[in-house]
Each structure stands twice: as C-alpha cells, then as structure tokens.
mmCIF file of C-alpha atoms in Angstrom:
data_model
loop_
_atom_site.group_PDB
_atom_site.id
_atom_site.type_symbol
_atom_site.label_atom_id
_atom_site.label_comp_id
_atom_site.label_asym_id
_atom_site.label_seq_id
_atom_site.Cartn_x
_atom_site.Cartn_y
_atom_site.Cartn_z
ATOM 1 C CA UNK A 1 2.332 63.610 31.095
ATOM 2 C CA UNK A 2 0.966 66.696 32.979
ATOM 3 C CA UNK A 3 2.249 65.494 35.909
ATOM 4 C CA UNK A 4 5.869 65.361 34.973
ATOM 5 C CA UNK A 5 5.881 68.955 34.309
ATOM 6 C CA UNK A 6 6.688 71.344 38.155
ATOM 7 C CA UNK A 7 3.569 73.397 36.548
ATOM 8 C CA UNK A 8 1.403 70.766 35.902
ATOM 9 C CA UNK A 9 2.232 68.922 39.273
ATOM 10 C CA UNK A 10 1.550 72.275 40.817
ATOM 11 C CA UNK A 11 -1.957 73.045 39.212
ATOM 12 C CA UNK A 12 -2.929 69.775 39.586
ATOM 13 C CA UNK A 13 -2.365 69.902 44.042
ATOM 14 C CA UNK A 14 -3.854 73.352 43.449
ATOM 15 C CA UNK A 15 -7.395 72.014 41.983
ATOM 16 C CA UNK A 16 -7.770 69.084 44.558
ATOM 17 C CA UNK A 17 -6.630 71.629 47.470
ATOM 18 C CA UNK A 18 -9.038 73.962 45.955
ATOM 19 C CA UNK A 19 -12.124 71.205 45.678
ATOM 20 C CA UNK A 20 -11.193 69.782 49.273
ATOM 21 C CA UNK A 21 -11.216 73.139 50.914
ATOM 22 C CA UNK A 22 -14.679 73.783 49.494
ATOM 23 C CA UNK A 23 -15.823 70.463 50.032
ATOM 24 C CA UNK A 24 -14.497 70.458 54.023
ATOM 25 C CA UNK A 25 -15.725 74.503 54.833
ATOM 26 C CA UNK A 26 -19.534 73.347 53.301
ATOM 27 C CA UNK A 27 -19.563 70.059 54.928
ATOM 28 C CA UNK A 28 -18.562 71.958 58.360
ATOM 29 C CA UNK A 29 -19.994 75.226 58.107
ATOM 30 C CA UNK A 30 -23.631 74.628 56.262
ATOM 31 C CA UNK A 31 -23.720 70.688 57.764
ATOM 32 C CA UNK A 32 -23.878 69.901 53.959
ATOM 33 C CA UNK A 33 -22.765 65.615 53.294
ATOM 34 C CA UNK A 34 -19.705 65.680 51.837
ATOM 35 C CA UNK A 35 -21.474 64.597 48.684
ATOM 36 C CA UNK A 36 -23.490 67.614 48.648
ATOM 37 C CA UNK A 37 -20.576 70.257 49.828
ATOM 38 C CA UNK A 38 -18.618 68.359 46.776
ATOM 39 C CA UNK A 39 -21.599 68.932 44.565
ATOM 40 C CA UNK A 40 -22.094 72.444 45.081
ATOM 41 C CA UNK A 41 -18.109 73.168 45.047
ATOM 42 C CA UNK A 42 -18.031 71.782 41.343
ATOM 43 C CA UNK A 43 -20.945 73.450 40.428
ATOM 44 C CA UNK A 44 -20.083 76.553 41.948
ATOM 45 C CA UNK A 45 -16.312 76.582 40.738
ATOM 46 C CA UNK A 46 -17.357 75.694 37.120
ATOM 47 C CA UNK A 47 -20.121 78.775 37.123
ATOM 48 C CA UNK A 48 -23.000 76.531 36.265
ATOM 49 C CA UNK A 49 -24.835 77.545 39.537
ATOM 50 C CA UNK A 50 -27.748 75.508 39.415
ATOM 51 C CA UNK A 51 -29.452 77.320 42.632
ATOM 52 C CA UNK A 52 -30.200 74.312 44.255
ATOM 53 C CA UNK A 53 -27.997 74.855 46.948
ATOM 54 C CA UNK A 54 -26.733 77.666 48.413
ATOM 55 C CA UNK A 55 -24.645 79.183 51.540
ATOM 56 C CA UNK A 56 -26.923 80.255 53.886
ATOM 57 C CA UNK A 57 -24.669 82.346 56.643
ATOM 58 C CA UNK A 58 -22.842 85.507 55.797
ATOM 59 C CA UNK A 59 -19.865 83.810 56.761
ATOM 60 C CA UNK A 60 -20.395 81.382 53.802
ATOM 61 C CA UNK A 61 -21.395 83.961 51.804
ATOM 62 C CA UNK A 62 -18.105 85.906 52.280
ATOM 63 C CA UNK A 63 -16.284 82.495 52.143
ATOM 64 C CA UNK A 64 -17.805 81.805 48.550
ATOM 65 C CA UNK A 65 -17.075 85.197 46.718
ATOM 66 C CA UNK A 66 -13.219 84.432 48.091
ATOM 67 C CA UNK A 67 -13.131 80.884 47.593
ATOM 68 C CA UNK A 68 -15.196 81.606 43.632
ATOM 69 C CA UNK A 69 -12.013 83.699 42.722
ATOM 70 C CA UNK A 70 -8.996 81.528 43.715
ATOM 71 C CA UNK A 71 -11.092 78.416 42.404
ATOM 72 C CA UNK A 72 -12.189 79.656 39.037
ATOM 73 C CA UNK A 73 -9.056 81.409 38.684
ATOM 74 C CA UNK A 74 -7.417 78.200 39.517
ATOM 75 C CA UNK A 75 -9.546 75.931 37.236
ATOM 76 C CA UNK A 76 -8.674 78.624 33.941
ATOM 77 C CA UNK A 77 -5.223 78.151 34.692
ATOM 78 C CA UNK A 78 -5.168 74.082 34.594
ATOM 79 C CA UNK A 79 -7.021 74.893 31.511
ATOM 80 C CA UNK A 80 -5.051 76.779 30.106
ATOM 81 C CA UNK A 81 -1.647 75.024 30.823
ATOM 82 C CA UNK A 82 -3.638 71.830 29.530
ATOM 83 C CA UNK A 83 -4.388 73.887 25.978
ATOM 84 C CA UNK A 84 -1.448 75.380 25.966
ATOM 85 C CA UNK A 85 0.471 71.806 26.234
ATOM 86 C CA UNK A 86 -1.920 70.193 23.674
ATOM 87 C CA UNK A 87 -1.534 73.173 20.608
ATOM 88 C CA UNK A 88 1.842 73.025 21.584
ATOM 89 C CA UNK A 89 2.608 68.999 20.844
ATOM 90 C CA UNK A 90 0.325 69.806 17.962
ATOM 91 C CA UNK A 91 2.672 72.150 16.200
ATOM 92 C CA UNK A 92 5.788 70.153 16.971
ATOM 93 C CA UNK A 93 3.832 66.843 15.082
ATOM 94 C CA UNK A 94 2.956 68.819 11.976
ATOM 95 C CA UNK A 95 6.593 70.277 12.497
ATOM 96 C CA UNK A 96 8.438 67.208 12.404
ATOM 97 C CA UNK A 97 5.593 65.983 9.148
ATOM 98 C CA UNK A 98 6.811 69.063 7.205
ATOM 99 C CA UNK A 99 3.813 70.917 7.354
#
C-alpha cells in the first residue's frame, strides 16, 4: 500500500538511492566488496556503528558525515510516514467499530 501513495513511492526511491550511493562510493573509494560497502552503509545509516569497518581517507570521512545526514534523515522520514500511515488506519478501524 505504501507504494500507491506519491510520498511513499518517493521515500521508498529515496532509501534505495540512499543505500546504493553508499554502497557504490565504499565499494569504489575504500575497494570495500559490495557486500561489505552494503554492510557498513546499513550499519552506519541505522547508527549501530559496530567499528568494524570504517572510512579510511578524509575524502570518505567527509563523504560519511554528509552522506550520515541525508541517510538517517531519510530513513526517520520512511519511518515516520510508515507510523504515521499505520496510527492513522488504526483510528479510522476503531472509528468505523464505534470506539
């Protein structure tokens, strides 16, 4: 259903843009599999930060404080359109119940 909404079609490109761009700079720029760039994009993006990789250039470093913004910004806002979609059907069932 998400991705009959504009919004929801929208944040949903914007995630996958967000973990392919991550996944193709690390791969390139650190020589990182794309397993491993993917890895540390998901990790990074969902602030879990295990430490057991990390960019090892300035220019990944800059990258990363950038790219940690727009992604986690990004991620918070699927969330919340998600939540928001989910309390809303909520209070529309226990609407049409009587509740």
């Amino acid at each position: 259903e998400v991705w009959t909404e504009p919004g929801g079609r929208l944040l949903i490109v914007s995630v996958l843009a967000i973990l392919v761009t991550g996944t193709v700079f690390y791969t390139i720029v650190e020589d990182w599999t794309v397993i491993e760039a993917l890895y540390f994009t998901v990790i990074t993006l969902t602030t879990i930060g295990y430490g057991d990789l990390h960019p090892t250039t300035e220019f990944s470093r800059v990258f990363t404080i950038f790219f940690v913004l727009a992604g986690v910004s990004t991620l918070l806002g699927f969330l919340n359109f998600i939540l928001g979609r989910t309390v809303k059907e909520q209070v529309e069932r226990r609407q049409e119940k009587g509740m």
